[in-house]
Coordinates of C-alpha atoms and ligand atoms in Angstrom, one line a residue:
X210 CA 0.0 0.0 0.0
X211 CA 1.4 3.3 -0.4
X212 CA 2.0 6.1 1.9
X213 CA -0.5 8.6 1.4
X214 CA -0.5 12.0 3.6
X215 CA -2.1 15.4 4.3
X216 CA -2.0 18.8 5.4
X217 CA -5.4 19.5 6.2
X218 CA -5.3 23.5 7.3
X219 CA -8.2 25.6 8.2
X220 CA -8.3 28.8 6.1
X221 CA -9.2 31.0 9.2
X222 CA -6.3 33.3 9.6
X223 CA -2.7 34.0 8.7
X224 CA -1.1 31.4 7.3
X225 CA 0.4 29.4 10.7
X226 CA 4.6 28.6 10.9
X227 CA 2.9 25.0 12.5
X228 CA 1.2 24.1 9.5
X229 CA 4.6 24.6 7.7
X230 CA 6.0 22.4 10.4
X231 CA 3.2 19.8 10.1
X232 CA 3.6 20.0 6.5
X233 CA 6.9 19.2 6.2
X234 CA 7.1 16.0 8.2
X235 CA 4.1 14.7 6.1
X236 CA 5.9 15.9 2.8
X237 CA 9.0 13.9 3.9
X238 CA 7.8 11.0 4.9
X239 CA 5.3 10.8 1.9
X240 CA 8.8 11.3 -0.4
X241 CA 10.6 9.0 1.7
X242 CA 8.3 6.0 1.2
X243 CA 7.5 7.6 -3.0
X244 CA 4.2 8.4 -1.9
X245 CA 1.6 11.0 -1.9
X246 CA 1.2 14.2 -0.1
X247 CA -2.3 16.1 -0.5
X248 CA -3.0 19.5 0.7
X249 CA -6.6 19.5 1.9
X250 CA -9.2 22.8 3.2
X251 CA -10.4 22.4 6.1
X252 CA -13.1 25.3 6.0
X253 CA -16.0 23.4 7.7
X254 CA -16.0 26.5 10.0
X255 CA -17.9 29.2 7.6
X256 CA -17.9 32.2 10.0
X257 CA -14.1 31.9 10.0
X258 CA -13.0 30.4 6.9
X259 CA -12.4 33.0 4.2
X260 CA -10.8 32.7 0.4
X261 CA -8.0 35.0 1.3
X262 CA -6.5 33.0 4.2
X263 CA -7.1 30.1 1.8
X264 CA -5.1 31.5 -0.8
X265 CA -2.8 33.2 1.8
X266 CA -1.7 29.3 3.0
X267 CA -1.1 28.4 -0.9
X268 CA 1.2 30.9 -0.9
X269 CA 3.2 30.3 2.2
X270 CA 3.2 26.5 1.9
X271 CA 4.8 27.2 -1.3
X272 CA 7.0 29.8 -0.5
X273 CA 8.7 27.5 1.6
X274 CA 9.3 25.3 -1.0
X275 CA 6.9 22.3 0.1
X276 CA 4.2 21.2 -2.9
X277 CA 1.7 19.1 -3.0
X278 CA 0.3 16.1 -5.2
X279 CA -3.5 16.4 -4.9
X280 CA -4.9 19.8 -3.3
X281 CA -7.3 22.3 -4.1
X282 CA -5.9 24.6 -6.7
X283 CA -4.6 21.4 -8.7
X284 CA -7.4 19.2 -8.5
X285 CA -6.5 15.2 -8.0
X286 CA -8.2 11.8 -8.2
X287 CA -10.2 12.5 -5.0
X288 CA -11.4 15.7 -4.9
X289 CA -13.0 18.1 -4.3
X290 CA -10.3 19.2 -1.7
X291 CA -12.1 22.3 -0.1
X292 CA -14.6 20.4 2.6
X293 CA -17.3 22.8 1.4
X294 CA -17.9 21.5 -1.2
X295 CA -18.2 18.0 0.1
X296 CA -21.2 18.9 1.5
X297 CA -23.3 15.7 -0.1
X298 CA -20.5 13.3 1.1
X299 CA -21.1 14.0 4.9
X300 CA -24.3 14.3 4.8
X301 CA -24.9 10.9 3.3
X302 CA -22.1 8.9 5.4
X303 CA -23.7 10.4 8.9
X304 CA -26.8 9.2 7.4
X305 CA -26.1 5.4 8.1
X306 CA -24.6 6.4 11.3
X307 CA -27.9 7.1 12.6
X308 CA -29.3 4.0 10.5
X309 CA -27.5 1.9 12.2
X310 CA -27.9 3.7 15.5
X311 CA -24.1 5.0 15.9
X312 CA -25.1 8.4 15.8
X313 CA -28.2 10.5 16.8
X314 CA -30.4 13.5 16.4
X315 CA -30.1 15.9 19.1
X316 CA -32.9 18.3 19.1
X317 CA -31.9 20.0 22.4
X318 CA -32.0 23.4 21.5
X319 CA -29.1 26.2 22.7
X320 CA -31.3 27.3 25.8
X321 CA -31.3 23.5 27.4
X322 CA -27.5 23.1 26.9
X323 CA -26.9 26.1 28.5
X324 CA -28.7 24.9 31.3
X325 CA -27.1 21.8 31.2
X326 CA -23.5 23.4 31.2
X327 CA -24.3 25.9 34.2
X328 CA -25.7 22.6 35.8
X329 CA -22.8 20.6 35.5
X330 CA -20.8 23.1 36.6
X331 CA -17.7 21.8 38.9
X332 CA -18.5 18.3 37.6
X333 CA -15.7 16.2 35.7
X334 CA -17.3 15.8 33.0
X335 CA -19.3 19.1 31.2
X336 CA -20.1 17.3 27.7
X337 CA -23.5 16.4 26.5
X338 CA -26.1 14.6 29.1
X339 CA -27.3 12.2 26.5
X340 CA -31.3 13.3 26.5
X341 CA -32.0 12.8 23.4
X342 CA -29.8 9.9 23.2
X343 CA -32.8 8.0 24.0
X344 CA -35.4 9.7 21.5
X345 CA -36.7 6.6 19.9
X346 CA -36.2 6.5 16.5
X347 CA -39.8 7.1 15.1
X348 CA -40.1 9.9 17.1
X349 CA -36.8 10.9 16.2
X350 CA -37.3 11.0 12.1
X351 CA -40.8 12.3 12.8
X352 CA -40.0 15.6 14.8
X353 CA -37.2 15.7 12.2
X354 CA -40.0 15.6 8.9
X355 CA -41.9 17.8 11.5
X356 CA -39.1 20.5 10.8
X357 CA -37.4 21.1 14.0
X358 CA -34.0 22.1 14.1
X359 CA -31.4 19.3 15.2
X360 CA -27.5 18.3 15.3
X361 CA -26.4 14.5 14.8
X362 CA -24.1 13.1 17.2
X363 CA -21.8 10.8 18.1
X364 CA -23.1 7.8 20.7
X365 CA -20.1 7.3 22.4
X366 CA -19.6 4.3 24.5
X367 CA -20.7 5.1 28.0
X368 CA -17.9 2.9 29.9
X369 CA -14.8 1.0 29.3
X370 CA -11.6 2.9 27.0
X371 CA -11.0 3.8 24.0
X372 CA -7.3 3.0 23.3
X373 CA -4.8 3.0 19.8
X374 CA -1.2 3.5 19.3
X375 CA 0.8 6.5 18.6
X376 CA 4.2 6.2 16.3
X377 CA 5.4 8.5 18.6
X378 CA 3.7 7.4 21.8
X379 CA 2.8 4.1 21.8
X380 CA -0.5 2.7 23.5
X381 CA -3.0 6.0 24.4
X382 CA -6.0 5.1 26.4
X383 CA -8.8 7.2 27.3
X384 CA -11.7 6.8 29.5
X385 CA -14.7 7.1 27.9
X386 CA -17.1 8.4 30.2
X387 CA -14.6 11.8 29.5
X388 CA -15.8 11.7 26.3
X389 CA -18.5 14.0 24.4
X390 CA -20.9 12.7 22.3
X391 CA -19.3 14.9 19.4
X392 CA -21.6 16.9 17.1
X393 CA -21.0 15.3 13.6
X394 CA -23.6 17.8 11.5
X395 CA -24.5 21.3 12.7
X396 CA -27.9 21.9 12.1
X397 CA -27.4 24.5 9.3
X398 CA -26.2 20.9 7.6
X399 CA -22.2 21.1 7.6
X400 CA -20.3 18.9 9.5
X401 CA -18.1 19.3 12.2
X402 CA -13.9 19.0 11.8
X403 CA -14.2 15.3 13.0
X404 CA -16.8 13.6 10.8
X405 CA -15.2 16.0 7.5
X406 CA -11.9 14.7 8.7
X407 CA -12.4 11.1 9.1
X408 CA -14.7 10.8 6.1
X409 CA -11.8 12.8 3.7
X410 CA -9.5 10.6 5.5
X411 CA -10.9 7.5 4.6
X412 CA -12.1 8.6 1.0
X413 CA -8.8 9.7 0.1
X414 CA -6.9 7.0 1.1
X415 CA -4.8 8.3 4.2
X416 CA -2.5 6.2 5.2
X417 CA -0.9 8.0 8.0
X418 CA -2.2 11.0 10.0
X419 CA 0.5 13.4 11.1
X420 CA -1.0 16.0 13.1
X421 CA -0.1 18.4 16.1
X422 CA -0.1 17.0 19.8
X423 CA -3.4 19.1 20.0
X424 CA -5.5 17.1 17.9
X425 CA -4.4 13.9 20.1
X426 CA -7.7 14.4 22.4
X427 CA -9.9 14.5 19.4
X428 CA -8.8 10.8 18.2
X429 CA -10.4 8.6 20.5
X430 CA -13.8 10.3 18.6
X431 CA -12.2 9.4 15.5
X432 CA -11.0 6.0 16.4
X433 CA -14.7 5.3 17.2
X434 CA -16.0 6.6 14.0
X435 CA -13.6 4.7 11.8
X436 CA -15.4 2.0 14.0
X437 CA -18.1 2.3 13.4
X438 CA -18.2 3.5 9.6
X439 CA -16.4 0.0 9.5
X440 CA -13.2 1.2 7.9
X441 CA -9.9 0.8 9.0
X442 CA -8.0 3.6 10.9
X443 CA -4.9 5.3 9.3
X444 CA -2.2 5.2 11.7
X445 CA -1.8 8.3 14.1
X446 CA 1.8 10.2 14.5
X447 CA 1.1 13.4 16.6
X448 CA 4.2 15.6 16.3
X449 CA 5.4 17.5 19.2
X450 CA 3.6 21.1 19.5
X451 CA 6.4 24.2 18.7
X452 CA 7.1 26.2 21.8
X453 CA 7.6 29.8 23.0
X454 CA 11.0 30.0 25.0
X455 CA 8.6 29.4 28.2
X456 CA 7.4 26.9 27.0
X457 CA 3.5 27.3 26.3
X458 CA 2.4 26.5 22.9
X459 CA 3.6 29.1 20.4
X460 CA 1.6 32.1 20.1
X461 CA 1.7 35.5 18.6
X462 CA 2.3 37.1 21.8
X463 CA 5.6 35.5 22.1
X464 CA 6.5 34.9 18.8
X465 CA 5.5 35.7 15.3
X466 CA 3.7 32.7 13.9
X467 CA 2.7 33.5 10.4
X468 CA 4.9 32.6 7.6
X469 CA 4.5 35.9 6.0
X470 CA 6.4 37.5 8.8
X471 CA 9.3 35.3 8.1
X472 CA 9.2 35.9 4.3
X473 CA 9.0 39.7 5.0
X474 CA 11.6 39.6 7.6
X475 CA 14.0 38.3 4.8
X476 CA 14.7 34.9 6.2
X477 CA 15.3 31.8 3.3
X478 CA 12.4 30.0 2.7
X479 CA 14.9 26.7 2.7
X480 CA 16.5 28.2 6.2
X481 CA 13.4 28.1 7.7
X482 CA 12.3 24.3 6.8
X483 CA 15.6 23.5 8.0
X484 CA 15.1 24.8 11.4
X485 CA 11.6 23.1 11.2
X486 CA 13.3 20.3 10.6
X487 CA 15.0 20.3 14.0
X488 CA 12.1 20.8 15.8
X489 CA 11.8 17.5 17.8
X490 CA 13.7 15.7 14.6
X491 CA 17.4 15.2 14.7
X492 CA 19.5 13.7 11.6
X493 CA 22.1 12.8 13.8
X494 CA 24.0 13.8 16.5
X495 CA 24.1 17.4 17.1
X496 CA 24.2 18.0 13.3
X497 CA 21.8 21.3 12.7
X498 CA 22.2 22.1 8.8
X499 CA 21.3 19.4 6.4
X500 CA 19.1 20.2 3.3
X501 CA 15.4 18.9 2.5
X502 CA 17.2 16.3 0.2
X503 CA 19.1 15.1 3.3
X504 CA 16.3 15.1 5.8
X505 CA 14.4 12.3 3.0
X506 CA 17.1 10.6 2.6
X507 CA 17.7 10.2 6.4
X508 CA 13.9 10.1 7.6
X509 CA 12.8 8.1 9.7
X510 CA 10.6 8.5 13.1
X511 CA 12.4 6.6 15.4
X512 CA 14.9 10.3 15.4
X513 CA 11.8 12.0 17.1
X514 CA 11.9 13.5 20.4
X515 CA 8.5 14.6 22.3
X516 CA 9.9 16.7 25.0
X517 CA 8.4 20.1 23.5
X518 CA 11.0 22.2 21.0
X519 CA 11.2 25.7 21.1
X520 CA 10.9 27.6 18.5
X521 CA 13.6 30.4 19.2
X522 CA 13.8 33.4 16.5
X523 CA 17.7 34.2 17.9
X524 CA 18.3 30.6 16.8
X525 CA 16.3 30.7 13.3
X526 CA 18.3 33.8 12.3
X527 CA 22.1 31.9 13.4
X528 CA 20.6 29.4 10.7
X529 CA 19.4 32.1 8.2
X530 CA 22.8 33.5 8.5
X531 CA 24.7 30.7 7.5
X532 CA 22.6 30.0 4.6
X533 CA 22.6 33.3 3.2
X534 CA 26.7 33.6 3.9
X535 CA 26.6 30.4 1.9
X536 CA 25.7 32.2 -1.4
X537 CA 27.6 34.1 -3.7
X538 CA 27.2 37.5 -4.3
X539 CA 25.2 37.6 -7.1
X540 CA 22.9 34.7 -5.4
X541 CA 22.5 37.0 -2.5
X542 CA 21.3 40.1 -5.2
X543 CA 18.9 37.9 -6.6
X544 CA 17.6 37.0 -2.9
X545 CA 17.4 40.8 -2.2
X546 CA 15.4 41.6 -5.3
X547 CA 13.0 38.7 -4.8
X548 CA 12.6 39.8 -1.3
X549 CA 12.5 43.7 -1.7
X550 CA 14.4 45.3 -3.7
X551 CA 12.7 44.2 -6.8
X552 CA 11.0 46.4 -9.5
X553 CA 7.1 45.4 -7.8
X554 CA 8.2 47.0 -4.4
X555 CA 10.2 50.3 -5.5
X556 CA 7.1 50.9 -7.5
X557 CA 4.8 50.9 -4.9
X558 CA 7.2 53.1 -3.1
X559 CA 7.7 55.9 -5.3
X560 CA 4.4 57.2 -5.0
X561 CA 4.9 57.9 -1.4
X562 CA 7.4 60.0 -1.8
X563 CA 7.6 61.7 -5.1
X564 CA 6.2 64.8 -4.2
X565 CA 8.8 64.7 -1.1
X566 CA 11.6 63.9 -3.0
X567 CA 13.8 66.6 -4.4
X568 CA 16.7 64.2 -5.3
X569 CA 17.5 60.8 -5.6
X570 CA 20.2 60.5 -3.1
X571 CA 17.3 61.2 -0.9
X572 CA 15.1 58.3 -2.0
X573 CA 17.1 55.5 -0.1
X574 CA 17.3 57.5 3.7
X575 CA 13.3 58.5 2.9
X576 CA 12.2 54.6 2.4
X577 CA 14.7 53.6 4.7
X578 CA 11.8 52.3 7.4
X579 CA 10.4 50.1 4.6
X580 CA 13.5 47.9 4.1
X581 CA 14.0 47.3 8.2
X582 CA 12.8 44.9 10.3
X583 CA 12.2 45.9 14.1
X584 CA 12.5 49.3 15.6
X585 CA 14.6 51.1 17.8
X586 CA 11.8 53.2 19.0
X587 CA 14.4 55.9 21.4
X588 CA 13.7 58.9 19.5
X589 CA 10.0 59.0 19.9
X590 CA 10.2 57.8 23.6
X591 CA 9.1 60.9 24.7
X592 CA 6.6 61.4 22.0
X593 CA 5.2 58.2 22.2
X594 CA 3.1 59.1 25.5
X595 CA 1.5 62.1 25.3
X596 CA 0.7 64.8 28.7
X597 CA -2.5 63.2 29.3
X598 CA -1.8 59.5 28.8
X599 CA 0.1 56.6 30.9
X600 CA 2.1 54.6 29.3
X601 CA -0.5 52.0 29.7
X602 CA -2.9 54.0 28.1
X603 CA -0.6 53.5 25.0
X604 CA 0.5 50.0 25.5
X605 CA -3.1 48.8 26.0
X606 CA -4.1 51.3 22.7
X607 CA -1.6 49.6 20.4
X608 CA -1.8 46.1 21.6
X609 CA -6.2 46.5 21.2
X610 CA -5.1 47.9 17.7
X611 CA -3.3 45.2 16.7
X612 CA -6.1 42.6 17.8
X613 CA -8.4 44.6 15.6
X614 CA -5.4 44.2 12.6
X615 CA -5.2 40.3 13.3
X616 CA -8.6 40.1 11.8
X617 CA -8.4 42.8 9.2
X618 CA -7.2 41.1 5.6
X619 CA -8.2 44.2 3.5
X620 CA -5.1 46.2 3.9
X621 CA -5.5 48.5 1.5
X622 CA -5.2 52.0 2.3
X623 CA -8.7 52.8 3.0
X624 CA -9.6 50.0 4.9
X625 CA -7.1 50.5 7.0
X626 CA -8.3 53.8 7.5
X627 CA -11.4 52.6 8.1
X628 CA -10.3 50.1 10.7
X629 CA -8.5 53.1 12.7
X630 CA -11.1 55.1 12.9
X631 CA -13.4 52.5 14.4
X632 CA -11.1 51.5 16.6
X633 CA -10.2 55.2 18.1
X634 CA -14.3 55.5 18.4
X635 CA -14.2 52.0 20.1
X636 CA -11.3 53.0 22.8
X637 CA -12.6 56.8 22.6
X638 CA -9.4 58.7 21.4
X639 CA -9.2 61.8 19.2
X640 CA -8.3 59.9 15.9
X641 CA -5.7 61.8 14.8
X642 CA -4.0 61.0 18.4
X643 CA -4.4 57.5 17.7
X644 CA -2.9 57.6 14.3
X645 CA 0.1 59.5 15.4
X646 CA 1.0 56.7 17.9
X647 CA 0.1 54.1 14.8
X648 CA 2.8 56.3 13.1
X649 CA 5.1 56.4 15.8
X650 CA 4.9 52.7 16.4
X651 CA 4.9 51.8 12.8
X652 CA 7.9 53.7 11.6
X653 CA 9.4 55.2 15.0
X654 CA 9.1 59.1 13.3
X655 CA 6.6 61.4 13.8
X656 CA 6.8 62.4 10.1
X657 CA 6.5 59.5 7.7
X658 CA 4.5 59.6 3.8
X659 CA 1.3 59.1 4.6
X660 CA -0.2 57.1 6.9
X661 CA -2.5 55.0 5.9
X662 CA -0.5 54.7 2.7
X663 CA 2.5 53.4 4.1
X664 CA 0.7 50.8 6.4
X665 CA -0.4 49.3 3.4
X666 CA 2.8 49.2 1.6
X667 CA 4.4 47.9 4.7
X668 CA 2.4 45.1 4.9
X669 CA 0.1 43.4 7.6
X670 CA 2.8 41.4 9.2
X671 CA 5.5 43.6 9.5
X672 CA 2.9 46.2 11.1
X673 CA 1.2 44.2 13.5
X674 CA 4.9 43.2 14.4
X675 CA 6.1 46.8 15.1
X676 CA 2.5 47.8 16.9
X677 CA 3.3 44.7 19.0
X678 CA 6.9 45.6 20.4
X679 CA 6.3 48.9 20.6
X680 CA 3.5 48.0 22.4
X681 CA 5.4 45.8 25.1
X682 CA 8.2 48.6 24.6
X683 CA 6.5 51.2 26.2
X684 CA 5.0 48.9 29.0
X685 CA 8.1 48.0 30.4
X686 CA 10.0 51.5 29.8
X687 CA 10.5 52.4 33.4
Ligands
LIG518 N1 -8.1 21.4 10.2 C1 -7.2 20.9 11.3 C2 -6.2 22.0 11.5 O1 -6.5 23.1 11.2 C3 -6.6 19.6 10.8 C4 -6.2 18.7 12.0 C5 -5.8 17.4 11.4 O2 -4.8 17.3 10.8 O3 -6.6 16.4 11.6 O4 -5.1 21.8 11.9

């Protein structure tokens, strides 16, 4: 049988340095045993899910050199490979779920379960009670012709454990009376992660699942589903979760996470995997560089460690260093131009200053602030707080405006613009204060081309990056 893997990312945000990480132990393993790697969408979630962050992960996946066999944008033998429209497909496997009595309507509506929650309150276990786990099935199928809304769930064994094996873990058990009978339909008709997941997972042919650690408590669900569905399981290899230096899960707060960050912060795209690549993985010994070719050829999970790796950015850039210092000078040129100093990004600077610009030995100490990374923000300390605000005022202001900028994907001028305004109304501040501390924070001056213009140009992730440490900057400033 032949290895078959997949990515299987939820388009709901910026495309995630773990998925990369994820992704590359499934594309290795899939090339190390000449098998198949498919990218799948995971946008069951349709409040969150957009086409953006969709296309956004396309990009970044391939940016970092990884590519796929089957996926959305290339089409495959088993598509469609966007869960949304696989619509039919879930609805008709849950259907003989609840034939054969695995699964169940649940007609409880939003009012009872809260109820039920605050009742439960304290207890162990907080998951469904079961009511209408005993609606006989006449009654069942009539209420449901009747109209009334309803989710299908999961009938999860009441007692005894659900066990399987981990690659990386061996034997995990869990005690079933912890587990939820897991919603497998909503009741606008779309299913849930876990029934789309298992049912893609068997229908294309996954061999091996290679996930994060954090998807380990949703197996024992899917164990029982590939029960009873009656198909065999693929087996389960749930890599080790990426770590701030503290050692919590990795998070924006700590670290950048999204893979634009690190393409506009100039790392190598093939730097990058390579420090992936020693997260939890070693080649051998204390060897750090080897190439993607390498890491095939020398793949194996047996060189897997589970005590959490940290992802540290000092430690990235020692790698990125030695990668860039290992091309010539005209390889590093051609790096430059493809990162920034390319034809598509002096265009889009020119506008903003032309009308500044008197002569062109001027043009390069003007755009300086587009071409650096983080900020020394010592010349605008003092402006940075103004007479009638605390330093928290302004920590708390440009930490709330970047939370706003997390979920903001139109970054063109205006709608940045936009976004700024609403958020000064929200927090109550004079506009125009709030945009000079945007400026401050964004380019450490007090006069910068415009604005809004200049956000745009600089990009989401280098923004929110600036608004963040200048953000913790001015908290900790004495
Ligand atoms: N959609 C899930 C995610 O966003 C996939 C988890 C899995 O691989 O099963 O990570």
């Amino acid at each position: 049988m032949s290895v078959r893997v997949r990515i299987a990312p939820s388009p709901t945000g910026d495309p995630h340095v773990g998925t990369a990480y994820i992704a590359l132990f499934n594309y290795v393993f899939a090339k190390k045993h000449g098998g198949q790697f498919v990218l799948r969408i995971e946008d069951t979630d349709r409040a969150r899910s957009t086409a953006d962050s969709e296309a956004a992960i396309l990009r970044a996946l391939r940016w970092v050199g990884l590519s796929w066999d089957e996926g959305p944008d290339i089409g495959g033998p088993h598509g469609p490979y966007r869960q949304s429209e696989r619509s039919e497909m879930y609805q008709s496997e849950v259907a003989k779920l609840v034939a054969s009595g695995a699964a169940y309507r649940c007609f409880c509506t939003a009012e009872r379960l809260a109820e039920m929650r605050a009742l439960a309150k304290g207890k162990s276990f907080v998951g469904y009670d079961g009511k209408c786990r005993g609606v006989d099935r006449n009654e069942s199928d009539g209420r449901a012709a009747a109209g009334e809304a309803f989710v299908i769930r999961l009938a999860m064994p009441k007692t005894g454990e659900t066990t399987f094996t981990d690659r990386l873990r061996g034997e995990v058990r869990f005690d079933n009376t912890q587990i939820d009978d897991q919603i497998l339909l909503k009741s606008d008709g779309f299913p849930t992660y876990h029934l789309a997941n298992v049912v893609d997972d068997h229908r294309m042919g996954i061999t091996h699942v290679i996930r994060a650690e954090e998807w380990l408590s949703s197996t024992p669900k899917h164990v029982e589903l590939y029960k009873v569905f009656g198909w065999s399981a693929p087996e389960w290899i749930h890599m080790p979760l990426l770590r701030n230096a503290d050692k919590s899960k990795i998070s924006k707060r700590k670290n950048p996470v999204s893979l634009d960050y690190y393409r506009a912060a100039g790392f190598l795209p093939e730097a990058l995997l390579n420090y992936l690549g020693t997260m939890g993985w070693s080649i051998a010994g204390d060897r750090e560089k080897f190439t993607l070719a390498e890491m095939i050829e020398a793949f194996t999970f047996d060189r897997m460690s589970l005590g959490g790796p940290v992802f540290d950015l000092v430690k990235l850039s020692a790698m990125n260093a030695d990668y860039l210092r290992a091309l010539d000078d005209s390889g590093i040129v051609s790096r430059l131009r493809e990162w920034r100093l390319g034809d598509d990004y002096l265009r889009q600077l020119v506008p903003l200053v032309r009308q500044r610009i008197q002569r062109m030995d001027e043009f390069v100490p003007m755009t300086e602030l587009f071409f650096s990374g983080d900020l020394d923000y010592t010349p605008v300390a003092k402006d940075l707080v103004a007479k009638n605000r605390t330093a928290k005022d302004v920590a708390d202001c440009l930490l709330g405006f970047v939370e706003a900028l997390d979920v903001q994907r139109d970054f063109s001028h205006a709608a940045l613009e936009a976004a700024a305004r609403a958020f000064a109304e929200k927090i109550a501040w004079d506009p125009k204060e709030l945009f000079m501390v945007v400026r401050m924070a964004a380019t450490a001056r007090k006069a910068t081309p415009p604005l809004f213009e200049t956000l745009a140009v600089l990009g989401r992730d280098l923004v929110r990056r600036r608004l963040r440490l200048c953000g913790e900057w001015v908290k900790r400033r004495p």
